[in-house]
Amino acid sequence: MTEFNIDKLVRENIKNLEPYSSARSEFTGEASVFLDANENAFGSPLDENFHRYPDPLQWQLKVDLSKIKGVPPQNIFIGNGSDEVIDLAYRIFCEPGMDNVIICPPTYGMYKVGADINNIEAREVNLTGDFQLDVEGVLSAVDEKTKLLFICSPNNPTGNNMDRMDVEFLLNNFSGIVIIDEAYINYSRQKPFIQELTEYENLIVMHTLSKAWGLAALRLGLGFASEKIIDLFNKVKPPYNINQASQQLGIKALANIAEVNEHIKIIVEQRSLLQQQLSEFDFIKKVYPSDSNFFLVKTDNANKLYQYLLAHQIIVRNRTKEPLCENCIRITIGTPAENETLIKTLKNYA
Ligand SMILES: *Cc1c(COP(=O)(O)O)cnc(C)c1O
């Protein structure tokens, strides 16, 4: 068992950083006349409260999220998409040109892009043949400069959950930060790791409102972690990283959980139906099981199938160039009508 010490992981310049102090965060107490932030006091051409800077810490949105996720608001970070959570993790923990992280392809592309942007070495330890974590491979890739380990579960593009025992083993035996990306957790039978935050000091869990919540355009990505880690994220983020429109609309959407749950139910039903229908085509060599709102299929020729669907105005994701995904296509579950269009179109494919 390795000792976790967050001070050893955080970059020196971040430890010493004096964060930007915004106009609104400098006073405490009641106020009614705001002459501190050089805003236009008359208002905006829009009818809303858009002439004032938004709440830098998005408190109301966090309180509402807290009720849904069962995590206290002070353990929640909201980013401008999950992409911002990923980028901040690099900037807080990884010294450019020196440190490294571990990612497990085939997986979400932003982990590697984030590493490249920040000039961090990404050590790639491929998943096993059945798309599970190569636990020994991961541990042997770790050295004293390894700061982050990215685990995506359910994994994009393979759709499956990572074995919980493996994830727990890595949480217990890797002394850096483990980032578990649960973007697709609403479609999964897996118990979310956000319930384990008090168990693991080195855990960051990511969720997003872009998928099941249907709010991809608002850019609301979520990080859940210890208060110590959340405080670091708040220190380094741009002061107003979540704009007022996204905050207001996010709050409004969270009041409508029933509709979202209905969508999840239909998508999960449509997933089995579509998987069953696809498995009957002879050019589909394998339909992979999924705990997500998409699944992977192995075809006889992914490029050809992709081009055919494109010519019929149906866009899927060609993953043939990813490791372990030769001739694989990733298909997102659409509405019943869209899924039917896909099947009808494929019936004419030869
Ligand atoms: C779609 C997706 C996200 C969401 O990214 P946002 O920036 O929040 O829209 C995060 N992780 C994975 C694995 C995804 O597939």
GROMACS .gro file of C-alpha atoms and ligand atoms in nm:
model
  365
    1MET     CA    1   0.000   0.000   0.000
    2THR     CA    2   0.142   0.337  -0.100
    3GLU     CA    3   0.107   0.654   0.103
    4PHE     CA    4  -0.097   0.936  -0.049
    5ASN     CA    5   0.047   1.282  -0.003
    6ILE     CA    6  -0.120   1.554  -0.204
    7ASP     CA    7   0.154   1.810  -0.135
    8LYS     CA    8   0.399   1.587  -0.323
    9LEU     CA    9   0.169   1.581  -0.625
   10VAL     CA   10   0.081   1.949  -0.668
   11ARG     CA   11   0.314   2.165  -0.880
   12GLU     CA   12   0.520   2.420  -0.682
   13ASN     CA   13   0.389   2.718  -0.881
   14ILE     CA   14   0.030   2.612  -0.806
   15LYS     CA   15   0.102   2.567  -0.435
   16ASN     CA   16   0.244   2.921  -0.429
   17LEU     CA   17  -0.020   3.073  -0.657
   18GLU     CA   18  -0.198   3.386  -0.537
   19PRO     CA   19  -0.534   3.340  -0.716
   20TYR     CA   20  -0.719   3.621  -0.893
   21SER     CA   21  -0.952   3.799  -0.657
   22SER     CA   22  -1.271   3.904  -0.834
   23ALA     CA   23  -1.464   4.220  -0.744
   24ARG     CA   24  -1.764   4.025  -0.613
   25SER     CA   25  -1.557   3.797  -0.390
   26GLU     CA   26  -1.379   4.081  -0.206
   27PHE     CA   27  -1.665   4.196   0.019
   28THR     CA   28  -1.875   4.010   0.272
   29GLY     CA   29  -2.217   4.113   0.405
   30GLU     CA   30  -2.528   4.268   0.252
   31ALA     CA   31  -2.509   4.504  -0.048
   32SER     CA   32  -2.759   4.668  -0.281
   33VAL     CA   33  -2.553   4.913  -0.488
   34PHE     CA   34  -2.282   4.750  -0.695
   35LEU     CA   35  -2.024   4.998  -0.818
   36ASP     CA   36  -1.731   4.761  -0.797
   37ALA     CA   37  -1.707   4.565  -1.121
   38ASN     CA   38  -1.739   4.819  -1.405
   39GLU     CA   39  -2.059   4.655  -1.531
   40ASN     CA   40  -2.332   4.845  -1.716
   41ALA     CA   41  -2.575   4.921  -1.432
   42PHE     CA   42  -2.859   4.999  -1.678
   43GLY     CA   43  -2.875   4.637  -1.786
   44SER     CA   44  -2.829   4.451  -2.113
   45PRO     CA   45  -3.024   4.435  -2.439
   46LEU     CA   46  -3.145   4.100  -2.305
   47ASP     CA   47  -3.420   4.069  -2.048
   48GLU     CA   48  -3.223   3.856  -1.807
   49ASN     CA   49  -2.979   3.928  -1.530
   50PHE     CA   50  -2.690   3.918  -1.778
   51HIS     CA   51  -2.533   4.255  -1.700
   52ARG     CA   52  -2.378   4.124  -1.376
   53TYR     CA   53  -2.081   3.889  -1.355
   54PRO     CA   54  -2.199   3.537  -1.270
   55ASP     CA   55  -2.134   3.356  -0.940
   56PRO     CA   56  -1.771   3.236  -0.975
   57LEU     CA   57  -1.846   2.923  -0.769
   58GLN     CA   58  -2.194   2.845  -0.915
   59TRP     CA   59  -2.337   2.784  -0.569
   60GLN     CA   60  -2.704   2.731  -0.660
   61LEU     CA   61  -2.619   2.490  -0.939
   62LYS     CA   62  -2.392   2.295  -0.702
   63VAL     CA   63  -2.662   2.277  -0.432
   64ASP     CA   64  -2.905   2.134  -0.689
   65LEU     CA   65  -2.644   1.889  -0.822
   66SER     CA   66  -2.562   1.788  -0.467
   67LYS     CA   67  -2.921   1.670  -0.411
   68ILE     CA   68  -2.916   1.460  -0.727
   69LYS     CA   69  -2.566   1.316  -0.690
   70GLY     CA   70  -2.562   1.273  -0.312
   71VAL     CA   71  -2.231   1.459  -0.280
   72PRO     CA   72  -2.189   1.779  -0.070
   73PRO     CA   73  -2.156   2.101  -0.279
   74GLN     CA   74  -1.804   2.165  -0.149
   75ASN     CA   75  -1.694   1.837  -0.310
   76ILE     CA   76  -1.818   1.946  -0.655
   77PHE     CA   77  -1.630   2.134  -0.925
   78ILE     CA   78  -1.809   2.256  -1.239
   79GLY     CA   79  -1.601   2.297  -1.553
   80ASN     CA   80  -1.665   2.438  -1.898
   81GLY     CA   81  -1.725   2.081  -2.014
   82SER     CA   82  -1.532   1.780  -1.882
   83ASP     CA   83  -1.254   1.903  -2.108
   84GLU     CA   84  -1.184   2.183  -1.860
   85VAL     CA   85  -1.172   1.937  -1.569
   86ILE     CA   86  -0.918   1.728  -1.760
   87ASP     CA   87  -0.709   2.031  -1.855
   88LEU     CA   88  -0.707   2.169  -1.499
   89ALA     CA   89  -0.594   1.830  -1.362
   90TYR     CA   90  -0.291   1.852  -1.593
   91ARG     CA   91  -0.218   2.211  -1.498
   92ILE     CA   92  -0.247   2.148  -1.123
   93PHE     CA   93  -0.055   1.822  -1.094
   94CYS     CA   94   0.176   1.781  -1.396
   95GLU     CA   95   0.501   1.969  -1.452
   96PRO     CA   96   0.538   2.020  -1.829
   97GLY     CA   97   0.828   1.831  -1.983
   98MET     CA   98   0.885   1.632  -1.663
   99ASP     CA   99   0.583   1.445  -1.534
  100ASN     CA  100   0.380   1.169  -1.698
  101VAL     CA  101   0.028   1.024  -1.686
  102ILE     CA  102  -0.120   0.687  -1.777
  103ILE     CA  103  -0.407   0.635  -2.017
  104CYS     CA  104  -0.560   0.307  -2.131
  105PRO     CA  105  -0.649   0.301  -2.503
  106PRO     CA  106  -0.879   0.260  -2.676
  107THR     CA  107  -1.038   0.539  -2.475
  108TYR     CA  108  -1.163   0.897  -2.483
  109GLY     CA  109  -0.932   1.112  -2.695
  110MET     CA  110  -0.917   1.419  -2.473
  111TYR     CA  111  -0.689   1.258  -2.212
  112LYS     CA  112  -0.411   1.232  -2.471
  113VAL     CA  113  -0.483   1.573  -2.627
  114GLY     CA  114  -0.473   1.729  -2.278
  115ALA     CA  115  -0.133   1.565  -2.222
  116ASP     CA  116   0.000   1.689  -2.556
  117ILE     CA  117  -0.123   2.046  -2.500
  118ASN     CA  118   0.041   2.057  -2.160
  119ASN     CA  119   0.362   1.886  -2.281
  120ILE     CA  120   0.314   1.587  -2.054
  121GLU     CA  121   0.417   1.236  -2.151
  122ALA     CA  122   0.112   1.009  -2.186
  123ARG     CA  123   0.211   0.647  -2.119
  124GLU     CA  124  -0.032   0.426  -2.305
  125VAL     CA  125  -0.118   0.089  -2.154
  126ASN     CA  126  -0.373  -0.073  -2.382
  127LEU     CA  127  -0.679  -0.246  -2.245
  128THR     CA  128  -0.677  -0.627  -2.258
  129GLY     CA  129  -0.846  -0.818  -2.541
  130ASP     CA  130  -1.178  -0.807  -2.358
  131PHE     CA  131  -1.143  -0.429  -2.304
  132GLN     CA  132  -1.051  -0.453  -1.936
  133LEU     CA  133  -0.768  -0.278  -1.749
  134ASP     CA  134  -0.423  -0.435  -1.772
  135VAL     CA  135  -0.361  -0.379  -1.402
  136GLU     CA  136  -0.006  -0.514  -1.398
  137GLY     CA  137   0.079  -0.323  -1.714
  138VAL     CA  138  -0.047  -0.002  -1.554
  139LEU     CA  139   0.149  -0.055  -1.233
  140SER     CA  140   0.469  -0.137  -1.418
  141ALA     CA  141   0.434   0.181  -1.628
  142VAL     CA  142   0.420   0.392  -1.310
  143ASP     CA  143   0.731   0.570  -1.187
  144GLU     CA  144   0.792   0.854  -0.940
  145LYS     CA  145   0.690   1.110  -1.206
  146THR     CA  146   0.349   0.954  -1.273
  147LYS     CA  147   0.085   1.196  -1.148
  148LEU     CA  148  -0.244   1.091  -1.305
  149LEU     CA  149  -0.415   0.770  -1.412
  150PHE     CA  150  -0.722   0.805  -1.636
  151ILE     CA  151  -0.987   0.534  -1.617
  152CYS     CA  152  -1.300   0.568  -1.828
  153SER     CA  153  -1.590   0.355  -1.705
  154PRO     CA  154  -1.813   0.288  -1.890
  155ASN     CA  155  -1.538   0.330  -2.146
  156ASN     CA  156  -1.569   0.526  -2.468
  157PRO     CA  157  -1.555   0.382  -2.740
  158THR     CA  158  -1.587   0.023  -2.614
  159GLY     CA  159  -1.902   0.085  -2.406
  160ASN     CA  160  -1.821  -0.153  -2.120
  161ASN     CA  161  -1.762  -0.100  -1.749
  162MET     CA  162  -1.416  -0.155  -1.609
  163ASP     CA  163  -1.405  -0.437  -1.357
  164ARG     CA  164  -1.469  -0.275  -1.018
  165MET     CA  165  -1.210  -0.491  -0.839
  166ASP     CA  166  -0.940  -0.369  -1.081
  167VAL     CA  167  -1.036  -0.005  -1.031
  168GLU     CA  168  -1.034  -0.046  -0.652
  169PHE     CA  169  -0.699  -0.221  -0.668
  170LEU     CA  170  -0.549   0.069  -0.864
  171LEU     CA  171  -0.705   0.326  -0.629
  172ASN     CA  172  -0.534   0.146  -0.341
  173ASN     CA  173  -0.199   0.085  -0.509
  174PHE     CA  174  -0.129   0.394  -0.720
  175SER     CA  175  -0.008   0.689  -0.514
  176GLY     CA  176  -0.100   0.953  -0.773
  177ILE     CA  177  -0.445   1.082  -0.864
  178VAL     CA  178  -0.693   0.838  -1.021
  179ILE     CA  179  -0.945   1.012  -1.248
  180ILE     CA  180  -1.250   0.796  -1.314
  181ASP     CA  181  -1.455   0.934  -1.601
  182GLU     CA  182  -1.816   0.828  -1.554
  183ALA     CA  183  -1.964   1.033  -1.840
  184TYR     CA  184  -2.199   0.743  -1.926
  185ILE     CA  185  -2.283   0.630  -1.572
  186ASN     CA  186  -2.656   0.698  -1.618
  187TYR     CA  187  -2.677   0.412  -1.869
  188SER     CA  188  -2.472   0.172  -1.662
  189ARG     CA  189  -2.555  -0.099  -1.413
  190GLN     CA  190  -2.232  -0.010  -1.232
  191LYS     CA  191  -2.243   0.166  -0.893
  192PRO     CA  192  -2.094   0.515  -0.941
  193PHE     CA  193  -1.759   0.585  -0.777
  194ILE     CA  194  -1.879   0.927  -0.653
  195GLN     CA  195  -2.014   0.735  -0.356
  196GLU     CA  196  -1.654   0.643  -0.264
  197LEU     CA  197  -1.504   0.992  -0.231
  198THR     CA  198  -1.461   0.967   0.145
  199GLU     CA  199  -1.292   0.628   0.093
  200TYR     CA  200  -1.016   0.748  -0.142
  201GLU     CA  201  -0.823   1.075  -0.103
  202ASN     CA  202  -0.664   1.029  -0.446
  203LEU     CA  203  -0.991   1.001  -0.640
  204ILE     CA  204  -1.144   1.246  -0.887
  205VAL     CA  205  -1.469   1.133  -1.051
  206MET     CA  206  -1.595   1.309  -1.362
  207HIS     CA  207  -1.958   1.330  -1.470
  208THR     CA  208  -2.109   1.554  -1.736
  209LEU     CA  209  -2.443   1.708  -1.824
  210SER     CA  210  -2.358   1.660  -2.195
  211LYS     CA  211  -2.486   1.304  -2.234
  212ALA     CA  212  -2.788   1.169  -2.041
  213TRP     CA  213  -2.890   1.520  -1.934
  214GLY     CA  214  -2.902   1.632  -2.296
  215LEU     CA  215  -2.714   1.958  -2.234
  216ALA     CA  216  -2.405   1.917  -2.454
  217ALA     CA  217  -2.438   2.275  -2.581
  218LEU     CA  218  -2.423   2.432  -2.233
  219ARG     CA  219  -2.077   2.286  -2.156
  220LEU     CA  220  -2.126   2.167  -1.799
  221GLY     CA  221  -1.868   1.909  -1.691
  222LEU     CA  222  -1.845   1.793  -1.331
  223GLY     CA  223  -1.557   1.692  -1.107
  224PHE     CA  224  -1.614   1.526  -0.768
  225ALA     CA  225  -1.329   1.498  -0.519
  226SER     CA  226  -1.205   1.577  -0.168
  227GLU     CA  227  -1.236   1.940  -0.061
  228LYS     CA  228  -0.857   1.971  -0.082
  229ILE     CA  229  -0.861   1.880  -0.451
  230ILE     CA  230  -1.170   2.090  -0.527
  231ASP     CA  231  -1.002   2.392  -0.363
  232LEU     CA  232  -0.706   2.350  -0.600
  233PHE     CA  233  -0.938   2.341  -0.901
  234ASN     CA  234  -1.114   2.656  -0.779
  235LYS     CA  235  -0.780   2.830  -0.731
  236VAL     CA  236  -0.659   2.759  -1.085
  237LYS     CA  237  -0.978   2.787  -1.293
  238PRO     CA  238  -1.065   3.107  -1.481
  239PRO     CA  239  -1.270   3.316  -1.234
  240TYR     CA  240  -1.596   3.304  -1.432
  241ASN     CA  241  -1.555   2.972  -1.612
  242ILE     CA  242  -1.929   2.896  -1.616
  243ASN     CA  243  -2.133   3.171  -1.775
  244GLN     CA  244  -2.465   3.295  -1.636
  245ALA     CA  245  -2.677   3.146  -1.916
  246SER     CA  246  -2.533   2.799  -1.856
  247GLN     CA  247  -2.580   2.832  -1.480
  248GLN     CA  248  -2.945   2.942  -1.510
  249LEU     CA  249  -3.034   2.684  -1.772
  250GLY     CA  250  -2.849   2.410  -1.583
  251ILE     CA  251  -3.056   2.485  -1.271
  252LYS     CA  252  -3.375   2.479  -1.475
  253ALA     CA  253  -3.286   2.145  -1.637
  254LEU     CA  254  -3.202   1.975  -1.308
  255ALA     CA  255  -3.560   2.035  -1.193
  256ASN     CA  256  -3.673   1.801  -1.470
  257ILE     CA  257  -3.507   1.475  -1.374
  258ALA     CA  258  -3.820   1.272  -1.456
  259GLU     CA  259  -3.790   1.351  -1.826
  260VAL     CA  260  -3.422   1.256  -1.827
  261ASN     CA  261  -3.495   0.926  -1.654
  262GLU     CA  262  -3.760   0.853  -1.916
  263HIS     CA  263  -3.504   0.912  -2.193
  264ILE     CA  264  -3.255   0.682  -2.021
  265LYS     CA  265  -3.515   0.406  -1.999
  266ILE     CA  266  -3.602   0.433  -2.369
  267ILE     CA  267  -3.237   0.448  -2.475
  268VAL     CA  268  -3.151   0.136  -2.277
  269GLU     CA  269  -3.446  -0.048  -2.438
  270GLN     CA  270  -3.349   0.077  -2.783
  271ARG     CA  271  -2.992  -0.034  -2.720
  272SER     CA  272  -3.092  -0.402  -2.685
  273LEU     CA  273  -3.327  -0.379  -2.983
  274LEU     CA  274  -3.065  -0.220  -3.208
  275GLN     CA  275  -2.795  -0.461  -3.094
  276GLN     CA  276  -3.021  -0.755  -3.168
  277GLN     CA  277  -3.115  -0.621  -3.514
  278LEU     CA  278  -2.754  -0.545  -3.607
  279SER     CA  279  -2.631  -0.889  -3.502
  280GLU     CA  280  -2.847  -1.037  -3.780
  281PHE     CA  281  -2.651  -0.874  -4.064
  282ASP     CA  282  -2.375  -1.094  -4.199
  283PHE     CA  283  -2.138  -0.798  -4.248
  284ILE     CA  284  -2.155  -0.737  -3.872
  285LYS     CA  285  -1.901  -0.975  -3.723
  286LYS     CA  286  -1.954  -0.882  -3.361
  287VAL     CA  287  -2.181  -0.660  -3.151
  288TYR     CA  288  -2.007  -0.564  -2.828
  289PRO     CA  289  -2.209  -0.544  -2.506
  290SER     CA  290  -2.263  -0.193  -2.371
  291ASP     CA  291  -2.341  -0.004  -2.050
  292SER     CA  292  -2.355   0.325  -2.240
  293ASN     CA  293  -2.577   0.508  -2.490
  294PHE     CA  294  -2.365   0.373  -2.775
  295PHE     CA  295  -2.201   0.046  -2.866
  296LEU     CA  296  -1.925  -0.085  -3.082
  297VAL     CA  297  -1.971  -0.325  -3.373
  298LYS     CA  298  -1.699  -0.511  -3.563
  299THR     CA  299  -1.771  -0.512  -3.935
  300ASP     CA  300  -1.613  -0.679  -4.236
  301ASN     CA  301  -1.493  -0.338  -4.360
  302ALA     CA  302  -1.543  -0.031  -4.141
  303ASN     CA  303  -1.429   0.227  -4.398
  304LYS     CA  304  -1.668   0.094  -4.659
  305LEU     CA  305  -1.964   0.079  -4.421
  306TYR     CA  306  -1.886   0.425  -4.288
  307GLN     CA  307  -1.879   0.572  -4.640
  308TYR     CA  308  -2.202   0.396  -4.732
  309LEU     CA  309  -2.387   0.538  -4.430
  310LEU     CA  310  -2.239   0.880  -4.492
  311ALA     CA  311  -2.370   0.872  -4.849
  312HIS     CA  312  -2.713   0.808  -4.692
  313GLN     CA  313  -2.667   1.099  -4.453
  314ILE     CA  314  -2.617   0.881  -4.148
  315ILE     CA  315  -2.311   0.964  -3.942
  316VAL     CA  316  -2.153   0.705  -3.717
  317ARG     CA  317  -1.804   0.704  -3.566
  318ASN     CA  318  -1.539   0.504  -3.747
  319ARG     CA  319  -1.299   0.372  -3.481
  320THR     CA  320  -1.098   0.139  -3.703
  321LYS     CA  321  -0.771   0.321  -3.636
  322GLU     CA  322  -0.796   0.281  -3.257
  323PRO     CA  323  -0.600   0.000  -3.093
  324LEU     CA  324  -0.806  -0.323  -3.057
  325CYS     CA  325  -1.080  -0.165  -3.273
  326GLU     CA  326  -0.987  -0.276  -3.623
  327ASN     CA  327  -1.295  -0.249  -3.848
  328CYS     CA  328  -1.504  -0.123  -3.558
  329ILE     CA  329  -1.776   0.139  -3.577
  330ARG     CA  330  -1.929   0.315  -3.280
  331ILE     CA  331  -2.303   0.373  -3.302
  332THR     CA  332  -2.492   0.613  -3.074
  333ILE     CA  333  -2.850   0.513  -2.985
  334GLY     CA  334  -3.088   0.761  -3.146
  335THR     CA  335  -3.464   0.800  -3.128
  336PRO     CA  336  -3.667   0.492  -3.231
  337ALA     CA  337  -3.728   0.656  -3.572
  338GLU     CA  338  -3.357   0.727  -3.624
  339ASN     CA  339  -3.261   0.374  -3.525
  340GLU     CA  340  -3.516   0.237  -3.769
  341THR     CA  341  -3.372   0.453  -4.046
  342LEU     CA  342  -3.031   0.307  -3.971
  343ILE     CA  343  -3.158  -0.052  -3.988
  344LYS     CA  344  -3.358   0.014  -4.309
  345THR     CA  345  -3.054   0.172  -4.471
  346LEU     CA  346  -2.832  -0.120  -4.370
  347LYS     CA  347  -3.078  -0.365  -4.526
  348ASN     CA  348  -2.974  -0.226  -4.864
  349TYR     CA  349  -2.603  -0.256  -4.793
  350ALA     CA  350  -2.422  -0.532  -4.973
  351LIG     C1  351  -1.866   1.280  -2.409
  351LIG     C2  352  -1.765   1.250  -2.305
  351LIG     C3  353  -1.736   1.343  -2.205
  351LIG     C4  354  -1.809   1.475  -2.198
  351LIG     O1  355  -1.733   1.582  -2.230
  351LIG     P1  356  -1.795   1.728  -2.209
  351LIG     O2  357  -1.675   1.813  -2.230
  351LIG     O3  358  -1.845   1.733  -2.066
  351LIG     O4  359  -1.903   1.747  -2.307
  351LIG     C5  360  -1.644   1.311  -2.109
  351LIG     N1  361  -1.584   1.190  -2.109
  351LIG     C6  362  -1.611   1.098  -2.201
  351LIG     C7  363  -1.546   0.965  -2.195
  351LIG     C8  364  -1.701   1.126  -2.303
  351LIG     O5  365  -1.725   1.033  -2.398
   0.00000   0.00000   0.00000
